[in-house]
């Protein structure tokens, strides 16, 4: 009742919302997500990889020189952005690395006082996501559904680490969708209610205006998380 931790009790921290849960908990009491799906990413041997469905994953490394004394592999399709105290050190594209093959920046850094590092694992190529907007109404009013395709990449990894992850280990594609979908839906709703179904279906200029309205709103929202909307 007093809230003091009982020695040896342990617990599970949710990798999505950060809530502390009982050790035997299956679902997070804070956000309801399955705890086994929210566990922080781990290095399997010297292989750095995200889980399926992840947009980004964070690793906190206490001995990077020790890892680089062996072959360090960044999996195909992924790049590793290495940060120390919030300062970018190096971007490692997919491949296998050793102390002799890493970039000059991180080599110079590792020759100084040993430090811990944060590593952000993201797609090496921009990420595509599709948001489905269903059962909306035009000015007629008639029901309409549409799908909006967005392509995004991490532009400011330091900002992304501080805002989106905030100490979490993983940020999934579902997290990204839940973050951006309300903004897209709100802009789309407003636009659809100002136009007829015929205007939307038969006039390419009208659809282009909708795309620009969504793009303008989403670009600003993404920027808050250090993300960049490409198209």
mmCIF file of C-alpha atoms in Angstrom:
data_model
loop_
_atom_site.group_PDB
_atom_site.id
_atom_site.type_symbol
_atom_site.label_atom_id
_atom_site.label_comp_id
_atom_site.label_asym_id
_atom_site.label_seq_id
_atom_site.Cartn_x
_atom_site.Cartn_y
_atom_site.Cartn_z
ATOM 1 C CA UNK A 1 0.000 0.000 0.000
ATOM 2 C CA UNK A 2 2.884 2.400 0.597
ATOM 3 C CA UNK A 3 4.313 1.883 -2.894
ATOM 4 C CA UNK A 4 7.768 0.777 -1.744
ATOM 5 C CA UNK A 5 9.317 -1.903 -3.957
ATOM 6 C CA UNK A 6 9.614 -5.300 -2.235
ATOM 7 C CA UNK A 7 13.130 -6.709 -2.409
ATOM 8 C CA UNK A 8 13.511 -9.370 -5.064
ATOM 9 C CA UNK A 9 10.056 -8.823 -6.521
ATOM 10 C CA UNK A 10 11.269 -7.538 -9.888
ATOM 11 C CA UNK A 11 8.954 -6.248 -12.573
ATOM 12 C CA UNK A 12 8.453 -5.606 -16.259
ATOM 13 C CA UNK A 13 8.657 -2.144 -17.797
ATOM 14 C CA UNK A 14 6.503 -1.646 -20.881
ATOM 15 C CA UNK A 15 8.642 -0.867 -23.926
ATOM 16 C CA UNK A 16 5.872 1.339 -25.356
ATOM 17 C CA UNK A 17 4.596 3.542 -22.516
ATOM 18 C CA UNK A 18 7.211 2.897 -19.812
ATOM 19 C CA UNK A 19 4.703 1.690 -17.172
ATOM 20 C CA UNK A 20 6.050 -0.714 -14.506
ATOM 21 C CA UNK A 21 4.128 -3.991 -14.355
ATOM 22 C CA UNK A 22 4.265 -7.135 -12.231
ATOM 23 C CA UNK A 23 6.839 -9.710 -13.294
ATOM 24 C CA UNK A 24 4.110 -12.215 -14.240
ATOM 25 C CA UNK A 25 2.005 -9.660 -16.177
ATOM 26 C CA UNK A 26 1.116 -10.523 -19.771
ATOM 27 C CA UNK A 27 -0.397 -7.172 -20.779
ATOM 28 C CA UNK A 28 0.654 -3.659 -19.773
ATOM 29 C CA UNK A 29 -1.671 -2.097 -17.177
ATOM 30 C CA UNK A 30 -0.920 1.322 -18.679
ATOM 31 C CA UNK A 31 -1.522 0.916 -22.420
ATOM 32 C CA UNK A 32 -2.859 -2.641 -22.692
ATOM 33 C CA UNK A 33 -0.225 -3.812 -25.177
ATOM 34 C CA UNK A 34 1.246 -7.353 -24.873
ATOM 35 C CA UNK A 35 4.442 -7.041 -22.827
ATOM 36 C CA UNK A 36 6.324 -9.691 -24.814
ATOM 37 C CA UNK A 37 5.842 -7.565 -27.951
ATOM 38 C CA UNK A 38 7.127 -4.440 -26.219
ATOM 39 C CA UNK A 39 10.400 -5.753 -24.835
ATOM 40 C CA UNK A 40 13.455 -3.748 -25.703
ATOM 41 C CA UNK A 41 15.420 -4.918 -28.694
ATOM 42 C CA UNK A 42 18.440 -7.063 -27.878
ATOM 43 C CA UNK A 43 21.704 -7.752 -29.645
ATOM 44 C CA UNK A 44 21.761 -11.361 -30.792
ATOM 45 C CA UNK A 45 25.455 -12.100 -30.589
ATOM 46 C CA UNK A 46 26.962 -9.242 -32.617
ATOM 47 C CA UNK A 47 23.973 -9.006 -34.939
ATOM 48 C CA UNK A 48 21.991 -5.761 -34.689
ATOM 49 C CA UNK A 49 18.405 -6.098 -35.879
ATOM 50 C CA UNK A 50 14.944 -4.737 -35.250
ATOM 51 C CA UNK A 51 11.880 -6.885 -34.814
ATOM 52 C CA UNK A 52 9.307 -7.359 -37.531
ATOM 53 C CA UNK A 53 6.870 -4.450 -37.516
ATOM 54 C CA UNK A 54 9.337 -2.000 -35.958
ATOM 55 C CA UNK A 55 9.797 1.448 -37.445
ATOM 56 C CA UNK A 56 12.792 2.076 -35.193
ATOM 57 C CA UNK A 57 14.578 0.371 -32.317
ATOM 58 C CA UNK A 58 16.983 1.730 -29.718
ATOM 59 C CA UNK A 59 20.015 0.001 -28.239
ATOM 60 C CA UNK A 60 21.973 1.302 -25.251
ATOM 61 C CA UNK A 61 25.551 0.076 -25.550
ATOM 62 C CA UNK A 62 27.977 0.181 -22.610
ATOM 63 C CA UNK A 63 30.957 -1.369 -24.386
ATOM 64 C CA UNK A 64 30.981 -0.499 -28.084
ATOM 65 C CA UNK A 65 34.766 -1.092 -28.432
ATOM 66 C CA UNK A 66 34.214 -4.587 -27.014
ATOM 67 C CA UNK A 67 31.549 -5.296 -29.627
ATOM 68 C CA UNK A 68 33.791 -4.014 -32.406
ATOM 69 C CA UNK A 69 36.634 -6.268 -31.300
ATOM 70 C CA UNK A 70 34.567 -8.944 -33.056
ATOM 71 C CA UNK A 71 32.615 -8.711 -36.289
ATOM 72 C CA UNK A 72 29.619 -6.437 -35.796
ATOM 73 C CA UNK A 73 26.774 -6.958 -38.266
ATOM 74 C CA UNK A 74 24.071 -4.405 -39.124
ATOM 75 C CA UNK A 75 21.385 -6.402 -40.904
ATOM 76 C CA UNK A 76 20.427 -5.835 -44.537
ATOM 77 C CA UNK A 77 17.910 -3.029 -45.022
ATOM 78 C CA UNK A 78 18.834 -1.361 -41.724
ATOM 79 C CA UNK A 79 21.229 1.427 -40.797
ATOM 80 C CA UNK A 80 22.593 2.130 -37.317
ATOM 81 C CA UNK A 81 22.801 5.754 -36.137
ATOM 82 C CA UNK A 82 25.272 5.936 -33.250
ATOM 83 C CA UNK A 83 24.907 8.706 -30.658
ATOM 84 C CA UNK A 84 26.860 9.636 -27.533
ATOM 85 C CA UNK A 85 25.353 12.107 -25.069
ATOM 86 C CA UNK A 86 22.935 13.204 -27.787
ATOM 87 C CA UNK A 87 25.734 13.930 -30.262
ATOM 88 C CA UNK A 88 25.864 11.994 -33.564
ATOM 89 C CA UNK A 89 29.027 9.965 -34.008
ATOM 90 C CA UNK A 90 28.546 7.772 -37.057
ATOM 91 C CA UNK A 91 26.004 6.213 -39.412
ATOM 92 C CA UNK A 92 26.680 2.555 -40.140
ATOM 93 C CA UNK A 93 24.937 1.279 -43.299
ATOM 94 C CA UNK A 94 24.126 -2.439 -43.610
ATOM 95 C CA UNK A 95 27.263 -4.552 -43.397
ATOM 96 C CA UNK A 96 29.859 -6.162 -41.146
ATOM 97 C CA UNK A 97 32.216 -3.908 -39.154
ATOM 98 C CA UNK A 98 35.354 -4.155 -37.049
ATOM 99 C CA UNK A 99 37.524 -1.525 -35.352
ATOM 100 C CA UNK A 100 39.536 -1.276 -38.582
ATOM 101 C CA UNK A 101 36.560 -0.725 -40.874
ATOM 102 C CA UNK A 102 34.433 1.814 -39.005
ATOM 103 C CA UNK A 103 34.423 5.481 -39.932
ATOM 104 C CA UNK A 104 37.026 8.003 -38.796
ATOM 105 C CA UNK A 105 34.594 9.927 -36.574
ATOM 106 C CA UNK A 106 33.718 7.007 -34.355
ATOM 107 C CA UNK A 107 37.308 5.712 -34.418
ATOM 108 C CA UNK A 108 38.541 8.999 -32.949
ATOM 109 C CA UNK A 109 35.750 8.968 -30.381
ATOM 110 C CA UNK A 110 36.536 5.407 -29.262
ATOM 111 C CA UNK A 111 40.201 6.284 -28.754
ATOM 112 C CA UNK A 112 39.232 8.712 -25.988
ATOM 113 C CA UNK A 113 37.606 7.978 -22.672
ATOM 114 C CA UNK A 114 35.214 5.016 -23.058
ATOM 115 C CA UNK A 115 31.601 6.142 -23.140
ATOM 116 C CA UNK A 116 28.250 4.477 -23.473
ATOM 117 C CA UNK A 117 26.358 4.984 -26.712
ATOM 118 C CA UNK A 118 22.786 4.969 -27.933
ATOM 119 C CA UNK A 119 22.119 3.307 -31.273
ATOM 120 C CA UNK A 120 19.018 3.975 -33.335
ATOM 121 C CA UNK A 121 18.205 1.214 -35.820
ATOM 122 C CA UNK A 122 16.043 2.440 -38.711
ATOM 123 C CA UNK A 123 15.357 1.517 -42.323
ATOM 124 C CA UNK A 124 18.216 2.239 -44.680
ATOM 125 C CA UNK A 125 15.592 3.366 -47.211
ATOM 126 C CA UNK A 126 12.559 5.629 -46.606
ATOM 127 C CA UNK A 127 9.563 3.891 -45.030
ATOM 128 C CA UNK A 128 6.158 3.693 -46.708
ATOM 129 C CA UNK A 129 2.911 3.584 -44.778
ATOM 130 C CA UNK A 130 -0.726 3.561 -45.918
ATOM 131 C CA UNK A 131 -3.532 5.103 -43.883
ATOM 132 C CA UNK A 132 -7.090 4.011 -44.670
ATOM 133 C CA UNK A 133 -9.826 6.586 -44.134
ATOM 134 C CA UNK A 134 -13.234 4.872 -44.225
ATOM 135 C CA UNK A 135 -16.909 5.837 -44.068
ATOM 136 C CA UNK A 136 -16.497 9.591 -44.418
ATOM 137 C CA UNK A 137 -19.027 11.896 -46.067
ATOM 138 C CA UNK A 138 -18.832 14.439 -48.851
ATOM 139 C CA UNK A 139 -20.932 17.628 -49.002
ATOM 140 C CA UNK A 140 -23.696 15.748 -50.917
ATOM 141 C CA UNK A 141 -23.635 13.958 -48.369
ATOM 142 C CA UNK A 142 -22.429 10.619 -49.763
ATOM 143 C CA UNK A 143 -20.143 8.057 -48.091
ATOM 144 C CA UNK A 144 -16.575 7.715 -49.338
ATOM 145 C CA UNK A 145 -13.440 5.797 -48.339
ATOM 146 C CA UNK A 146 -9.879 6.425 -49.449
ATOM 147 C CA UNK A 147 -6.304 5.348 -48.785
ATOM 148 C CA UNK A 148 -3.440 7.791 -48.339
ATOM 149 C CA UNK A 149 0.154 6.699 -48.957
ATOM 150 C CA UNK A 150 2.945 8.445 -47.049
ATOM 151 C CA UNK A 151 6.721 7.987 -47.352
ATOM 152 C CA UNK A 152 8.768 9.064 -44.334
ATOM 153 C CA UNK A 153 12.316 8.903 -43.006
ATOM 154 C CA UNK A 154 14.150 9.943 -39.831
ATOM 155 C CA UNK A 155 15.603 13.410 -40.418
ATOM 156 C CA UNK A 156 16.761 14.326 -36.900
ATOM 157 C CA UNK A 157 17.666 11.170 -34.978
ATOM 158 C CA UNK A 158 18.519 13.061 -31.766
ATOM 159 C CA UNK A 159 15.054 14.629 -31.714
ATOM 160 C CA UNK A 160 13.426 11.295 -32.516
ATOM 161 C CA UNK A 161 15.241 9.641 -29.588
ATOM 162 C CA UNK A 162 14.088 12.358 -27.194
ATOM 163 C CA UNK A 163 10.485 12.719 -28.375
ATOM 164 C CA UNK A 164 9.173 9.511 -29.953
ATOM 165 C CA UNK A 165 11.201 6.931 -28.031
ATOM 166 C CA UNK A 166 11.677 8.816 -24.720
ATOM 167 C CA UNK A 167 13.682 5.956 -23.217
ATOM 168 C CA UNK A 168 11.610 3.217 -24.861
ATOM 169 C CA UNK A 169 13.297 0.416 -26.722
ATOM 170 C CA UNK A 170 11.028 0.167 -29.741
ATOM 171 C CA UNK A 171 8.763 2.282 -31.939
ATOM 172 C CA UNK A 172 6.542 0.206 -34.182
ATOM 173 C CA UNK A 173 4.835 0.986 -37.460
ATOM 174 C CA UNK A 174 1.569 0.761 -35.523
ATOM 175 C CA UNK A 175 2.840 3.447 -33.110
ATOM 176 C CA UNK A 176 3.629 5.653 -36.097
ATOM 177 C CA UNK A 177 0.205 5.051 -37.627
ATOM 178 C CA UNK A 178 -1.588 5.833 -34.344
ATOM 179 C CA UNK A 179 0.460 9.019 -34.046
ATOM 180 C CA UNK A 180 -0.308 10.386 -37.506
ATOM 181 C CA UNK A 181 -3.748 8.941 -38.373
ATOM 182 C CA UNK A 182 -5.874 11.414 -36.302
ATOM 183 C CA UNK A 183 -4.195 14.350 -38.062
ATOM 184 C CA UNK A 184 -4.763 12.824 -41.492
ATOM 185 C CA UNK A 185 -8.385 11.954 -40.663
ATOM 186 C CA UNK A 186 -9.150 15.465 -39.390
ATOM 187 C CA UNK A 187 -7.741 17.203 -42.472
ATOM 188 C CA UNK A 188 -9.459 14.719 -44.802
ATOM 189 C CA UNK A 189 -12.822 15.090 -43.057
ATOM 190 C CA UNK A 190 -12.742 18.870 -43.357
ATOM 191 C CA UNK A 191 -11.857 18.738 -47.045
ATOM 192 C CA UNK A 192 -14.374 16.050 -47.997
ATOM 193 C CA UNK A 193 -17.262 17.930 -46.382
ATOM 194 C CA UNK A 194 -16.497 20.930 -48.597
ATOM 195 C CA UNK A 195 -16.670 18.997 -51.889
ATOM 196 C CA UNK A 196 -19.114 16.764 -53.723
ATOM 197 C CA UNK A 197 -18.394 13.177 -54.646
ATOM 198 C CA UNK A 198 -18.417 14.126 -58.325
ATOM 199 C CA UNK A 199 -15.746 16.799 -57.755
ATOM 200 C CA UNK A 200 -13.518 14.334 -55.918
ATOM 201 C CA UNK A 201 -13.896 11.507 -58.411
ATOM 202 C CA UNK A 202 -13.835 13.373 -61.719
ATOM 203 C CA UNK A 203 -11.593 16.371 -61.057
ATOM 204 C CA UNK A 204 -7.873 15.524 -60.665
ATOM 205 C CA UNK A 205 -7.184 19.081 -59.437
ATOM 206 C CA UNK A 206 -9.519 18.528 -56.477
ATOM 207 C CA UNK A 207 -7.671 15.368 -55.460
ATOM 208 C CA UNK A 208 -4.358 17.212 -55.775
ATOM 209 C CA UNK A 209 -5.663 19.917 -53.439
ATOM 210 C CA UNK A 210 -6.575 17.246 -50.875
ATOM 211 C CA UNK A 211 -3.107 15.710 -51.158
ATOM 212 C CA UNK A 212 -1.487 19.105 -50.565
ATOM 213 C CA UNK A 213 -3.715 19.793 -47.550
ATOM 214 C CA UNK A 214 -2.790 16.454 -45.968
ATOM 215 C CA UNK A 215 0.878 16.924 -46.837
ATOM 216 C CA UNK A 216 1.054 20.355 -45.217
ATOM 217 C CA UNK A 217 -0.547 19.178 -41.972
ATOM 218 C CA UNK A 218 1.408 15.919 -41.739
ATOM 219 C CA UNK A 219 4.755 17.513 -42.539
ATOM 220 C CA UNK A 220 4.511 19.766 -39.483
ATOM 221 C CA UNK A 221 3.332 16.907 -37.249
ATOM 222 C CA UNK A 222 6.194 14.652 -38.355
ATOM 223 C CA UNK A 223 8.716 17.428 -37.776
ATOM 224 C CA UNK A 224 7.839 17.421 -34.063
ATOM 225 C CA UNK A 225 9.264 13.888 -33.877
ATOM 226 C CA UNK A 226 12.339 14.559 -36.013
ATOM 227 C CA UNK A 227 10.763 12.860 -39.019
ATOM 228 C CA UNK A 228 10.650 14.046 -42.626
ATOM 229 C CA UNK A 229 7.753 13.503 -45.022
ATOM 230 C CA UNK A 230 9.103 12.795 -48.505
ATOM 231 C CA UNK A 231 5.728 12.471 -50.294
#
